[in-house]
Amino acid sequence: MDQKIFESPAPEVCASKIFEASGAKFDADVATDLWQKIMQHKWILSERLNRDVGFRIACNDFLENIGTDEELATHNQEKLLVQMGARTISRDIWDTISDTQPPKQLIQKRIVLPLIEGDLSRKHGVIPPKTIIFFGPPGTGKTHFVKAMAGRLAWWFIEIAPSMLMIDGVDRIGAHLREIMEKVRGLDEVVLFIDEFEEFAGSRDSANRVDRSITNEFLKQVPLIKSQGNKVLLVCATNYIRQLDAALLRPGRFDCIIPVGTLDDDGRRTILEYYLAKMNTGIIDMDRIVPLTVKFTPADLEYLFQIVAQHAFEMECESRSNIPVTTDMITEEIAAFRPSLTEAMVEEFKEDVATYSRV
Ligand SMILES: Nc1ncnc2c1ncn2[C@@H]1O[C@H](COP(=O)(O)OP(=O)(O)O)[C@@H](O)[C@H]1O
Ligand SMILES: [Mg+2]
């Protein structure tokens, strides 16, 4: 005899059959999850009615009474979050950025506080921002600040990588962008991060047909995000603010356009101390090091200390005696290091700050 007859079908097969019969439509994975709950419900309902109810009745009763809209909405939200690669970010990132490092205080006052002090911001007629651009030279900490903000707010962090949009070729980028934005409208407490924004939203004058359609899609999506009630922050970052379409930069589209640029002595000192704390060091003369790192970005400082740490590690592997990092070891590496920022970049950034920032 055929063995298969006695095997019970997989839960998703049962689930989709029952749902089909009841006229409800769900994605296979939602159906499988619901199936577990319906099995439970079948048992509870049988107890309550004091008779063995069938799957069909249990399913209908569940959908009508137990599977409330709210429950399904939560379920769909969770599914969407997973699908979109949502992550939680530790609050540590925010806490380890020095309060004096721009634009931390600005973000705190203009973005974080209005969002977490909802009642107070309403009382004063302050409208929390929903759409933000961070601009500044590479490695200055734009991505770092976006993550820090998500961690500080304790919101989900979703990054849209170019690959997510290009999955079906360039012609479908605009359509994918629209789909992503539609999905995000079903979520709450989300920081949606688009890096390398100029890649998508370049100037329509200079761009080709495809770029234009993406910029146009953005111009449609930004007001939609702004008009909806859920807590979503769209944050875009760019190294090249000048390449963005002027239409996107007009007031009313992005609420804040925030520069993330050069570090002052204090800012560099905090980052230097942060990385030094993770290393095997002797006494370090910070007053000698800080002035030598004027054109260093946070990313440069991070890389510099990787080199120093590797060096000390190799020396200790060879000598087998404790090799603490010294001030001289650091200054030697600094002398050989080419920092990212040039005078021309700093000047250009200053001009951009004057032309584009809006806070
Ligand atoms: N206080 C800080 N501010 C900004 N970046 C920091 C700080 N401390 C460490 N970093 C590191 O410096 C690098 C900055 O790079 P990133 O944020 O990717 O820059 P961008 O997005 O502007 O290119 C990251 O690796 C980040 O972890
Ligand atoms: Mg970045």
Coordinates of C-alpha atoms and ligand atoms in Angstrom, one line a residue:
M1 CA 0.0 0.0 0.0
D2 CA 1.1 3.5 -0.7
Q3 CA 2.7 4.9 2.5
K4 CA 2.0 8.5 1.5
I5 CA -1.7 8.2 2.2
F6 CA -0.9 8.0 5.9
E7 CA 1.4 11.0 6.1
S8 CA -0.2 14.2 7.2
P9 CA 0.5 17.1 4.8
A10 CA 2.9 19.8 5.7
P11 CA 1.4 22.6 7.9
E12 CA 1.7 25.2 5.1
V13 CA -0.3 22.9 2.8
C14 CA -3.0 22.4 5.5
A15 CA -3.0 26.1 6.2
S16 CA -3.4 27.3 2.7
K17 CA -6.1 24.7 2.0
I18 CA -8.1 25.8 5.0
F19 CA -7.6 29.5 4.2
E20 CA -8.6 29.0 0.6
A21 CA -11.8 27.3 1.7
S22 CA -12.6 30.1 4.1
G23 CA -12.0 32.6 1.3
A24 CA -9.0 34.4 3.1
K25 CA -5.7 34.9 1.3
F26 CA -2.4 35.0 3.1
D27 CA 1.2 34.6 2.0
A28 CA 2.5 31.0 2.7
D29 CA 4.7 32.0 5.6
V30 CA 2.0 34.1 7.3
A31 CA -0.4 31.2 6.7
T32 CA 2.0 28.7 8.3
D33 CA 2.4 30.9 11.4
L34 CA -1.3 31.4 11.7
W35 CA -1.8 27.7 11.3
Q36 CA -0.1 27.1 14.7
K37 CA -2.4 29.5 16.3
I38 CA -5.5 28.0 14.7
M39 CA -4.5 24.5 15.9
Q40 CA -4.4 26.0 19.4
H41 CA -7.7 27.7 18.8
K42 CA -9.3 24.5 17.6
W43 CA -8.4 22.8 20.9
I44 CA -9.7 25.8 23.0
L45 CA -12.9 26.1 21.0
S46 CA -13.5 22.3 21.3
E47 CA -13.1 22.6 25.1
R48 CA -15.4 25.5 25.2
L49 CA -18.2 24.0 23.1
N50 CA -17.6 20.6 24.7
R51 CA -17.4 18.9 21.3
D52 CA -14.7 18.3 18.8
V53 CA -14.9 21.1 16.3
G54 CA -13.4 20.7 12.8
F55 CA -10.6 22.7 11.2
R56 CA -12.9 24.7 9.0
I57 CA -15.0 26.0 12.0
A58 CA -11.9 26.7 14.1
C59 CA -10.4 28.6 11.2
N60 CA -13.4 30.7 10.6
D61 CA -13.9 31.4 14.2
F62 CA -10.3 32.4 14.6
L63 CA -10.4 34.7 11.6
E64 CA -13.6 36.3 12.8
N65 CA -12.9 36.6 16.5
I66 CA -9.3 36.0 17.5
G67 CA -7.2 37.0 14.4
T68 CA -8.1 40.6 14.9
D69 CA -6.9 43.2 12.5
E70 CA -4.4 44.4 15.1
E71 CA -2.9 40.9 15.5
L72 CA -2.6 40.5 11.7
A73 CA -1.1 44.0 11.4
T74 CA 1.6 43.1 14.0
H75 CA 2.2 39.9 12.1
N76 CA 2.6 41.6 8.8
Q77 CA 4.8 44.3 10.4
E78 CA 7.2 41.7 11.8
K79 CA 7.3 39.9 8.4
L80 CA 8.0 43.2 6.6
L81 CA 10.8 44.1 9.1
V82 CA 12.5 40.7 8.5
Q83 CA 12.0 41.1 4.7
M84 CA 13.6 44.5 4.7
G85 CA 16.6 43.5 6.8
A86 CA 15.6 45.7 9.8
R87 CA 18.2 45.8 12.5
T88 CA 18.3 47.2 16.0
I89 CA 21.2 49.4 16.9
S90 CA 22.8 49.6 20.3
R91 CA 22.6 52.9 22.1
D92 CA 26.3 52.8 22.7
I93 CA 27.1 54.4 19.3
W94 CA 25.3 57.5 20.3
D95 CA 26.8 57.5 23.8
T96 CA 30.3 57.2 22.6
I97 CA 30.1 60.2 20.3
S98 CA 31.4 63.3 22.1
D99 CA 28.6 65.8 22.8
T100 CA 30.8 68.5 21.3
Q101 CA 31.2 66.7 17.9
P102 CA 29.0 68.3 15.3
P103 CA 26.2 67.6 14.4
K104 CA 25.4 65.6 17.6
Q105 CA 23.8 68.5 19.5
L106 CA 21.9 69.6 16.5
I107 CA 20.5 66.1 16.0
Q108 CA 19.6 65.9 19.6
K109 CA 17.7 69.2 19.6
R110 CA 16.2 69.2 16.1
I111 CA 15.5 65.5 15.6
V112 CA 15.7 63.3 18.7
L113 CA 14.0 65.5 21.2
P114 CA 11.0 66.5 19.0
L115 CA 10.4 62.8 18.3
I116 CA 10.7 61.5 21.9
E117 CA 9.0 64.5 23.5
G118 CA 5.8 64.3 21.3
D119 CA 3.5 66.1 23.7
L120 CA 5.9 68.9 24.4
S121 CA 6.7 69.4 20.7
R122 CA 2.9 69.6 19.9
K123 CA 2.5 72.1 22.8
H124 CA 5.0 74.3 21.2
G125 CA 4.0 73.7 17.6
V126 CA 7.3 72.1 16.8
I127 CA 7.0 69.7 13.9
P128 CA 9.4 66.7 14.2
P129 CA 11.3 66.2 11.0
K130 CA 10.6 63.2 8.7
T131 CA 13.0 63.6 5.9
I132 CA 16.7 64.4 6.4
I133 CA 19.9 64.6 4.3
F134 CA 23.3 64.3 5.7
F135 CA 26.1 65.6 3.5
G136 CA 29.9 65.8 3.9
P137 CA 33.2 64.3 2.6
P138 CA 33.6 60.5 2.7
G139 CA 34.5 59.0 6.1
T140 CA 33.3 61.9 8.2
G141 CA 30.7 59.8 10.0
K142 CA 27.4 60.2 8.2
T143 CA 26.5 56.6 8.3
H144 CA 27.8 56.5 11.9
F145 CA 25.5 59.3 12.9
V146 CA 22.4 57.8 11.2
K147 CA 23.0 54.5 13.1
A148 CA 23.6 56.5 16.3
M149 CA 20.3 58.2 15.9
A150 CA 18.4 55.0 15.3
G151 CA 20.0 53.6 18.5
R152 CA 19.2 56.7 20.5
L153 CA 15.6 56.6 19.3
A154 CA 15.5 52.8 19.8
W155 CA 13.9 52.6 16.3
W156 CA 14.5 50.0 13.6
F157 CA 17.3 50.7 11.2
I158 CA 16.7 49.7 7.6
E159 CA 19.3 50.4 5.0
I160 CA 18.4 50.4 1.4
A161 CA 21.4 49.1 -0.5
P162 CA 21.7 50.0 -4.2
S163 CA 21.6 46.2 -4.9
M164 CA 18.1 46.0 -3.4
L165 CA 16.9 48.5 -6.0
M166 CA 18.8 47.2 -8.9
I167 CA 17.8 43.5 -8.4
D168 CA 15.8 43.5 -11.7
G169 CA 18.0 45.9 -13.7
V170 CA 18.1 49.6 -14.0
D171 CA 14.7 50.0 -15.6
R172 CA 12.9 48.7 -12.5
I173 CA 14.8 50.8 -9.9
G174 CA 12.0 53.4 -9.7
A175 CA 9.4 50.6 -9.3
H176 CA 11.4 49.0 -6.5
L177 CA 11.8 52.3 -4.8
R178 CA 8.0 52.7 -4.9
E179 CA 7.5 49.2 -3.5
I180 CA 9.9 49.8 -0.7
M181 CA 8.3 53.1 0.2
E182 CA 4.9 51.4 0.2
K183 CA 6.1 48.7 2.5
V184 CA 7.6 51.3 4.9
R185 CA 4.3 53.0 5.1
G186 CA 3.1 49.9 6.9
L187 CA 5.8 50.2 9.5
D188 CA 6.4 52.2 12.6
E189 CA 9.5 53.5 14.4
V190 CA 11.8 53.1 11.5
V191 CA 14.9 54.9 10.3
L192 CA 15.0 54.2 6.6
F193 CA 18.6 55.0 5.4
I194 CA 19.6 55.5 1.8
D195 CA 23.3 55.8 1.4
E196 CA 25.1 57.2 -1.7
F197 CA 21.9 59.2 -2.3
E198 CA 23.4 61.0 -5.3
E199 CA 23.5 57.7 -7.2
F200 CA 19.7 57.6 -7.1
A201 CA 18.7 61.3 -7.0
G202 CA 21.2 62.9 -9.3
S203 CA 20.4 66.1 -11.1
R204 CA 17.8 65.7 -13.8
D205 CA 19.6 68.1 -16.0
S206 CA 22.7 66.0 -16.3
A207 CA 21.2 62.6 -15.7
N208 CA 20.1 60.0 -18.2
R209 CA 16.6 58.7 -18.7
V210 CA 16.8 56.1 -15.9
D211 CA 18.2 58.5 -13.3
R212 CA 15.5 60.9 -14.1
S213 CA 12.7 58.4 -13.5
I214 CA 14.3 57.6 -10.1
T215 CA 14.5 61.2 -9.1
N216 CA 10.9 61.7 -10.2
E217 CA 9.9 58.8 -8.1
F218 CA 11.6 60.4 -5.1
L219 CA 9.8 63.6 -5.7
K220 CA 6.5 61.7 -5.5
Q221 CA 7.5 59.6 -2.5
V222 CA 8.9 62.3 -0.2
P223 CA 5.5 64.1 0.2
L224 CA 3.8 60.7 0.8
I225 CA 6.2 59.9 3.7
K226 CA 5.7 63.3 5.1
S227 CA 1.9 63.2 5.0
Q228 CA 1.5 59.9 6.8
G229 CA 1.1 59.5 10.6
N230 CA 3.5 56.7 11.4
K231 CA 6.9 57.3 12.8
V232 CA 9.4 57.0 9.9
L233 CA 12.5 58.9 9.4
L234 CA 13.9 58.9 5.8
V235 CA 17.6 59.7 6.1
C236 CA 19.7 60.1 2.9
A237 CA 23.4 60.5 2.9
T238 CA 25.6 61.9 0.2
N239 CA 29.2 62.8 -0.3
Y240 CA 28.2 65.0 -3.2
I241 CA 25.4 67.3 -2.3
R242 CA 26.1 69.4 -5.4
Q243 CA 25.0 66.5 -7.6
L244 CA 21.5 66.2 -6.1
D245 CA 18.6 67.4 -8.1
A246 CA 17.7 71.0 -7.1
A247 CA 14.0 70.1 -7.0
L248 CA 14.7 67.7 -4.1
L249 CA 16.7 70.3 -2.1
R250 CA 13.9 72.9 -2.2
P251 CA 12.2 73.7 1.1
G252 CA 9.3 71.5 1.8
R253 CA 10.9 68.3 0.6
F254 CA 13.7 67.5 3.1
D255 CA 13.1 69.0 6.5
C256 CA 16.8 69.1 7.5
I257 CA 19.9 69.2 5.4
I258 CA 22.8 68.6 7.8
P259 CA 26.5 68.9 7.3
V260 CA 28.8 66.3 8.7
G261 CA 32.3 67.6 8.2
T262 CA 35.7 68.3 9.7
L263 CA 36.4 67.5 13.3
D264 CA 37.8 70.1 15.8
D265 CA 40.5 69.2 18.3
D266 CA 38.0 68.0 20.9
G267 CA 36.1 65.8 18.4
R268 CA 39.3 64.1 17.3
R269 CA 40.6 63.7 20.8
T270 CA 37.4 61.8 21.8
I271 CA 37.7 59.5 18.9
L272 CA 41.4 59.0 19.5
E273 CA 40.7 58.1 23.1
Y274 CA 37.9 55.8 22.1
Y275 CA 40.2 53.7 19.9
L276 CA 43.2 53.9 22.3
A277 CA 41.0 52.5 25.1
K278 CA 40.7 49.3 23.1
M279 CA 44.5 48.9 22.7
N280 CA 47.4 47.9 24.8
T281 CA 48.9 51.3 25.6
G282 CA 51.5 52.9 27.8
I283 CA 51.2 56.5 28.8
I284 CA 50.1 58.5 25.7
D285 CA 50.7 62.2 25.3
M286 CA 47.4 63.3 23.6
D287 CA 48.6 66.9 23.4
R288 CA 51.3 65.8 20.9
I289 CA 49.0 63.6 18.9
V290 CA 45.8 65.7 18.5
P291 CA 47.4 68.6 16.5
L292 CA 49.0 66.1 14.1
T293 CA 45.6 64.8 13.0
V294 CA 44.0 67.9 11.7
K295 CA 43.0 66.6 8.3
F296 CA 41.9 63.2 9.6
T297 CA 38.3 62.0 9.3
P298 CA 36.9 59.5 11.9
A299 CA 37.4 56.8 9.3
D300 CA 41.1 57.8 9.0
L301 CA 41.5 57.7 12.8
E302 CA 39.9 54.3 12.9
Y303 CA 42.3 53.0 10.2
L304 CA 45.3 54.7 11.7
F305 CA 44.8 52.8 15.0
Q306 CA 44.3 49.5 13.2
I307 CA 47.7 50.0 11.7
V308 CA 49.3 50.9 15.0
A309 CA 47.6 47.9 16.8
Q310 CA 48.7 45.5 14.1
H311 CA 52.3 46.9 14.4
A312 CA 52.4 46.4 18.1
F313 CA 50.9 43.0 17.8
E314 CA 53.5 41.8 15.2
M315 CA 56.3 43.2 17.4
E316 CA 55.0 41.3 20.4
C317 CA 54.6 38.1 18.4
E318 CA 58.3 38.4 17.5
S319 CA 59.7 39.4 20.8
R320 CA 57.3 37.6 23.1
S321 CA 57.5 40.4 25.6
N322 CA 54.9 43.1 26.3
I323 CA 54.9 45.8 23.7
P324 CA 52.6 48.7 24.7
V325 CA 51.7 51.3 22.1
T326 CA 53.7 54.5 22.7
T327 CA 53.2 58.1 21.6
D328 CA 56.2 57.7 19.3
M329 CA 54.8 54.7 17.6
I330 CA 51.6 56.6 16.9
T331 CA 53.4 59.8 15.6
E332 CA 55.5 57.6 13.3
E333 CA 52.4 56.1 11.8
I334 CA 50.8 59.5 11.5
A335 CA 53.8 60.8 9.6
A336 CA 53.4 58.0 7.0
F337 CA 49.6 58.3 6.8
R338 CA 47.8 60.3 4.0
P339 CA 44.7 61.7 5.6
S340 CA 41.5 61.8 3.4
L341 CA 40.7 65.5 3.7
T342 CA 42.6 68.0 1.6
E343 CA 42.5 71.8 1.8
A344 CA 40.4 71.9 -1.4
M345 CA 37.9 69.5 0.1
V346 CA 37.6 71.5 3.3
E347 CA 37.0 74.7 1.3
E348 CA 34.4 73.0 -0.9
F349 CA 32.7 71.7 2.2
K350 CA 32.6 75.2 3.7
E351 CA 30.9 76.5 0.5
D352 CA 28.4 73.6 0.6
V353 CA 27.6 74.3 4.2
A354 CA 26.8 77.9 3.3
T355 CA 24.8 77.0 0.3
Y356 CA 22.9 73.9 1.3
S357 CA 22.5 73.4 5.0
R358 CA 19.1 73.8 6.4
V359 CA 18.4 72.8 10.0
Ligands
LIG1 N1 32.6 59.8 17.0 C1 32.6 59.3 15.8 N2 32.0 60.0 14.8 C2 32.0 59.5 13.5 N3 32.6 58.4 13.2 C3 33.2 57.6 14.1 C4 33.2 58.1 15.4 N4 33.9 57.2 16.1 C5 34.2 56.2 15.3 N5 33.8 56.5 14.0 C6 34.1 55.6 12.9 O1 34.5 56.3 11.7 C7 34.0 55.8 10.5 C8 33.2 56.9 9.9 O2 32.7 56.4 8.7 P1 31.3 56.5 8.1 O3 30.2 56.8 9.2 O4 31.0 55.3 7.3 O5 31.5 57.8 7.3 P2 30.7 58.3 6.0 O6 29.3 57.6 6.0 O7 30.6 59.8 6.2 O8 31.5 57.9 4.8 C9 33.2 54.6 10.9 O9 33.9 53.4 10.8 C10 32.9 54.9 12.4 O10 32.7 53.7 13.1
MG2 MG 28.6 56.2 4.7

